[in-house]
Every structure is written in C-alpha cells, then in structure tokens.
C-alpha atoms as one frame of an Amber mdcrd trajectory, in Angstrom:
protein
  -8.864  28.305  -3.694 -10.255  27.056  -0.367 -13.781  27.411  -1.768 -12.690
  25.587  -4.922 -11.464  22.640  -2.890 -14.787  22.619  -1.060 -16.599  22.154
  -4.367 -14.289  19.275  -5.292 -14.542  17.403  -1.992 -18.260  18.129  -1.830
 -18.767  16.584  -5.252 -16.907  13.481  -4.108 -18.951  13.154  -0.936 -22.323
  13.812  -2.576 -21.668  11.265  -5.304 -21.639   8.526  -2.663 -25.279   9.362
  -1.899 -26.538   9.897  -5.425 -25.116   7.268  -7.773 -27.546   6.799 -10.668
 -28.948   3.288 -11.017 -27.056   2.716 -14.247 -23.786   3.413 -12.455 -24.513
   1.826  -9.089 -22.501  -1.311  -9.783 -19.718   0.732 -11.340 -18.818   2.778
  -8.295 -20.370   1.840  -4.938 -19.597   3.426  -1.596 -17.673   6.555  -0.733
 -15.348   6.198  -3.726 -18.204   6.600  -6.195 -17.631   9.571  -8.477 -20.497
  10.216 -10.859 -20.046  11.872 -14.211 -21.761  14.937 -12.750 -19.242  15.027
  -9.910 -16.392  14.674 -12.370 -17.768  17.589 -14.359 -18.076  19.673 -11.203
 -14.468  18.891 -10.347 -13.257  19.774 -13.810 -15.162  23.064 -13.851 -14.305
  24.039 -10.312 -10.652  23.185 -10.089  -8.986  24.765 -13.080  -8.246  24.954
 -16.749  -4.731  23.426 -17.108  -3.932  20.073 -15.496  -1.461  21.661 -13.079
  -1.664  25.249 -11.956   0.454  27.648  -9.907   0.798  31.299  -9.055   3.926
  32.608  -7.346   6.542  30.554  -5.548   4.454  27.981  -3.618   5.762  24.393
  -3.873   4.727  20.903  -2.781   7.336  18.179  -2.297   8.241  15.023  -0.356
   4.798  13.443  -0.767   4.643  10.088   1.052   1.602   7.789   1.163   1.271
   5.128   3.882   4.904   5.463   4.877   6.007   4.624   1.330   4.365   1.192
   1.334   1.446  -0.035  -0.821  -1.989   0.072   0.796  -2.852  -3.641   0.867
  -6.451  -4.579   1.684  -8.102  -7.907   2.341 -11.698  -8.560   1.255 -13.176
  -6.811   4.315 -10.228  -4.721   5.519 -10.872  -1.243   6.873  -7.602   0.648
   6.959  -6.579   4.139   8.014  -3.388   5.603   6.547  -1.726   8.976   6.146
  -0.403  11.180   3.363   2.396  13.546   4.361   4.057  16.283   2.320   6.085
  19.473   2.545   4.658  22.830   1.433   6.737  25.988   0.981   6.070  29.638
   0.200   8.210  32.680   0.912   5.337  34.113   2.969   4.588  30.861   4.801
   1.800  28.330   4.211  -1.814  29.257   4.901  -3.411  25.858   4.143  -3.062
  22.721   2.030  -4.947  19.540   1.163  -4.913  16.345  -0.915  -7.344  14.000
  -2.706  -6.548  10.424  -3.747  -7.816   9.325  -7.146  -7.765   6.572  -9.770
  -8.234   6.925 -13.519  -6.584   8.081 -16.734  -6.579  11.707 -15.546  -8.250
  13.878 -12.921 -10.975  14.970 -15.352 -11.823  11.342 -16.169 -11.975   9.435
 -12.906 -13.069   5.835 -13.374 -14.963   5.399 -10.120 -12.134   5.759  -7.614
 -11.556   8.778  -5.392 -11.000   9.359  -1.695 -11.369  12.754  -0.042 -10.615
  13.297   3.633 -13.273  14.980   5.761 -10.974  17.770   6.967  -8.195  19.612
   5.194  -4.641  18.578   5.931  -3.077  19.588   9.238   0.041  21.655   8.554
   2.758  22.211  11.140   5.076  25.181  10.754   8.755  24.273  10.412  10.019
  27.793   9.781   8.876  31.061   8.198   8.572  29.508   4.730   7.999  25.781
   5.277   5.282  23.575   6.741   4.941  19.806   6.952   1.389  18.659   6.281
  -0.515  15.463   7.059  -3.853  14.145   5.873  -5.550  10.960   7.085  -7.743
   8.654   4.993  -9.850   5.618   5.856 -10.878   3.066   3.235 -13.188   0.074
   3.719 -12.405  -2.450   0.984 -15.760  -4.188   0.585 -17.693  -0.905   0.718
 -15.421   1.551  -1.068 -13.567  -0.386  -3.759 -14.120  -2.414  -6.892 -11.558
  -4.992  -8.010 -10.812  -2.898 -11.102  -9.580  -0.082  -8.860  -6.623  -2.122
  -7.627  -3.344  -0.727  -8.911  -1.810   2.704  -9.284  -3.511   5.687  -7.641
  -2.417   9.328  -7.615  -2.354  12.182  -5.155  -4.036  15.463  -6.150  -2.461
  18.154  -3.974  -2.922  21.859  -3.365  -1.201  24.403  -1.104  -1.645  28.146
  -0.640   0.703  30.677   0.864  -0.367  33.457   3.216   0.220  35.881   0.330
  -2.386  33.984  -1.802   0.227  32.341  -4.016  -0.683  28.701  -4.612   0.241
  25.485  -6.398  -2.042  22.649  -7.483  -0.833  19.295  -8.886  -2.999  16.569
 -10.374  -0.335  13.898  -9.781   1.915  14.976  -6.949   2.688  11.313  -6.193
   1.715   7.862  -7.404   1.104   4.946  -5.036  -0.565   1.538  -5.053  -3.745
   0.159  -3.529  -3.535  -3.627  -3.773  -5.699  -6.693  -3.257  -4.219  -8.830
  -0.481  -3.108 -12.432  -1.108  -2.737 -15.438   1.190  -0.631 -18.608   1.051
  -2.249 -21.213   3.273  -1.741 -24.838   4.211   1.982 -24.941   3.365   3.234
 -28.442   4.164   6.315 -30.521   3.375   5.787 -34.277   3.687   6.578 -36.926
   4.656   8.578 -35.948   7.716  10.869 -36.981   9.142  12.400 -38.191   5.890
  15.544 -40.027   4.873  18.255 -38.145   2.972  17.768 -37.952  -0.828  14.190
 -39.195  -0.605  11.432 -37.191  -2.298   9.559 -34.466  -0.444   6.183 -33.178
  -1.613   5.493 -29.538  -0.754   1.988 -28.105  -1.040   0.152 -24.830  -0.407
  -2.645 -22.698  -1.849  -2.748 -19.115  -3.130  -5.866 -16.965  -2.823  -6.561
 -13.279  -3.484  -8.995 -10.809  -1.940 -12.144 -10.123  -3.921 -13.434  -6.727
  -2.763 -16.766  -7.238  -4.519 -17.680 -10.545  -2.840 -15.911  -9.773   0.486
 -14.091 -13.117   0.273 -10.735 -14.584  -0.717 -10.912 -16.402  -4.065  -8.701
 -19.040  -5.701  -5.834 -17.436  -7.604  -4.749 -19.626 -10.499  -1.979 -19.361
 -13.082   0.415 -17.464 -10.815   4.186 -18.075 -10.497   5.198 -18.731  -6.881
   8.751 -19.366  -5.654   9.584 -22.336  -3.465  12.343 -21.303  -1.058  14.599
 -23.189   1.388  16.649 -22.129   4.415  19.147 -24.651   5.751  19.099 -25.188
   9.504  21.631 -22.927  11.220  21.581 -20.292   8.456  19.593 -17.058   8.144
  18.924 -16.770   4.411  16.303 -18.352   2.178  17.303 -19.318  -1.353  15.041
 -19.937  -4.346  14.623 -23.620  -5.209  12.191 -23.442  -8.129   9.143 -21.582
  -9.441   5.798 -23.365  -9.262   2.609 -22.219 -11.045  -0.718 -22.385  -9.227
  -3.485 -24.537 -10.678  -6.895 -23.119 -11.572  -7.911 -23.617  -7.941  -4.817
 -21.815  -6.653  -3.178 -25.047  -5.506   0.609 -25.452  -5.341   2.346 -28.823
  -5.415   5.895 -29.819  -6.252   8.588 -32.304  -5.274  12.241 -31.926  -4.242
  14.988 -34.153  -2.878  15.555 -33.965   0.866  19.235 -33.145   1.332  19.467
 -31.342   4.696  17.470 -30.230   7.717  15.803 -26.932   7.064  12.758 -24.829
   6.354  10.617 -24.715   3.194   8.229 -21.904   2.292   6.457 -20.408  -0.724
   6.781 -16.735  -1.739   4.609 -14.767  -4.170   6.058 -11.432  -5.330   2.768
  -9.823  -6.373   2.434  -7.044  -8.948   0.852  -3.620  -9.475  -2.643  -4.321
  -8.150  -1.909  -7.466  -6.141   0.026  -7.674  -2.881   3.013  -9.898  -2.167
   2.835 -12.704   0.383   5.150 -15.299   1.933   3.862 -18.439   3.609   4.780
 -19.685   7.043   7.726 -22.075   6.866   7.607 -25.818   7.467  10.638 -27.480
   9.067  11.868 -30.779   7.632  13.963 -33.242   9.661  16.239 -35.160   7.293
  17.630 -38.394   8.758
C-alpha cells in the first residue's frame, strides 16, 4: 500500500511538469493532473471506490481547522489536515490527498499531494492522530473553476497490514476571496431623519489574472449597530451593479455604525466591510 501511494503522489507531481499543450490552460501548476496521471491513479490505487481489509479505520478528519480555505488572487497559504487512525495492532502509516472533481477516477484538474506522508503520533496501542500539511499558491496552482467543494482521499495501514482507503473521507471548501472596499455613509454629521447615502464596492479574486475583479449581481446586506450596543442588525439587502458598486439610502435616526456584509457561497468567501460611524444631530 505504501508503494501504491507512491505511484499516486508521483503521478500528481509529474503531471505538473508534463502537461500536454492542449491541456496547459486547463490545469496549470502543481494541481495539474493529466489524463495519463488520472489513469495511473485509477490503476494503481484500487478497483472499488473505497477499500478496506481488517479493522483499520479513519475518522475525525478536519481540514484547516474546520474553516474554508479562502485565497486571494496571489495568496500562498499553508494549512493542515488532521485525522484519527485506528487498528487493533496500532497504526504503521497513513496519508491523504486533496482532490476536486466528480470522482477520484475523473479529476478535473485539481489535486494537491503533500511531499511527505502524514506524521502520526501514537495515542495508545490502537490509535494514532495524524497530520498532513499542504501549501497552495492561488495564482500558480488554481483555476477559477476549481473553487468550491474539494474532498480528502485518505489511507491508513495497521502494523498487521490491515488497511482502509477512502476516496471521500471529508469534504471541504477552497474559496475565492472577496473584498468590500470604500464603505462610506454621507453626509456626516447629519440631522435626524435626513437621508444618508451609503456606498461600497464588492470585488472577487480572479486566480487566473492574479487580480481582484468587479463582482456584479450579488446580494449584500446593509447592517447597522446603534451606538452603545454590541449587535448589528440587517437594514436591507442591496444588489451590486455590473461594476460591483453598492449604493443605497436610509433615514438617519440615531448615532451608530453602518457596514455591508456579503455571506458568500460554495466557491466564494464571505466578507464584511469596515464600519463607518454616523453622528446624527
């Protein structure tokens, strides 16, 4: 099984150096997985999607502390995958691969393999806690289409040669970062019940151009926190223009703080703007 994993991770690594010209724009950088690499993985790993012999188990898989991996246009981020492996004879070794696609035999250009196998620490005679570290460079390793749900391929082997292998031991998200900039409430100071205009702009990371781009047609919540309180409440939902701009009006009724908040979704990170204090006279 250790040799099998070597074939899999080797295929992933080699594909970064040998992407055919026809596929170069499909899967650049270390995440590139050529059709040949996919075939090597499929042949080397197994027949059935999941496989096990004996009583070895993998559980408690956590990626990036349970939070999405959110990357700006040029972000290079290192994060960990931790999990628990058990076998009645104890754990010999274990490892994980991160992948994107309909299934592990049909990767769509996204895969991350760590350079070294996971480091496993013995808890007791049957149980080990394991950790693997990954580094991803957004503008080199990712295409925009790879934002969204990723999975963890995991394998563990006991000292008695029992093993378990799971194609999808855990799902997690790699997301394109967003920004809310230029948030401003004006005019200020302002007289009570006069009209305030509140503006901002929403942009989203483009991993392929290494820049933030305008993010239009998105619902963003305008929120208000009255001076002396600790909680923001939703005022209204405003939709960004084609250029990502936000603009709306409200009545000034009390001193307090205005901000915009975007909740994000599967492949796009959430963001909340800095607040702007309004003095109502």
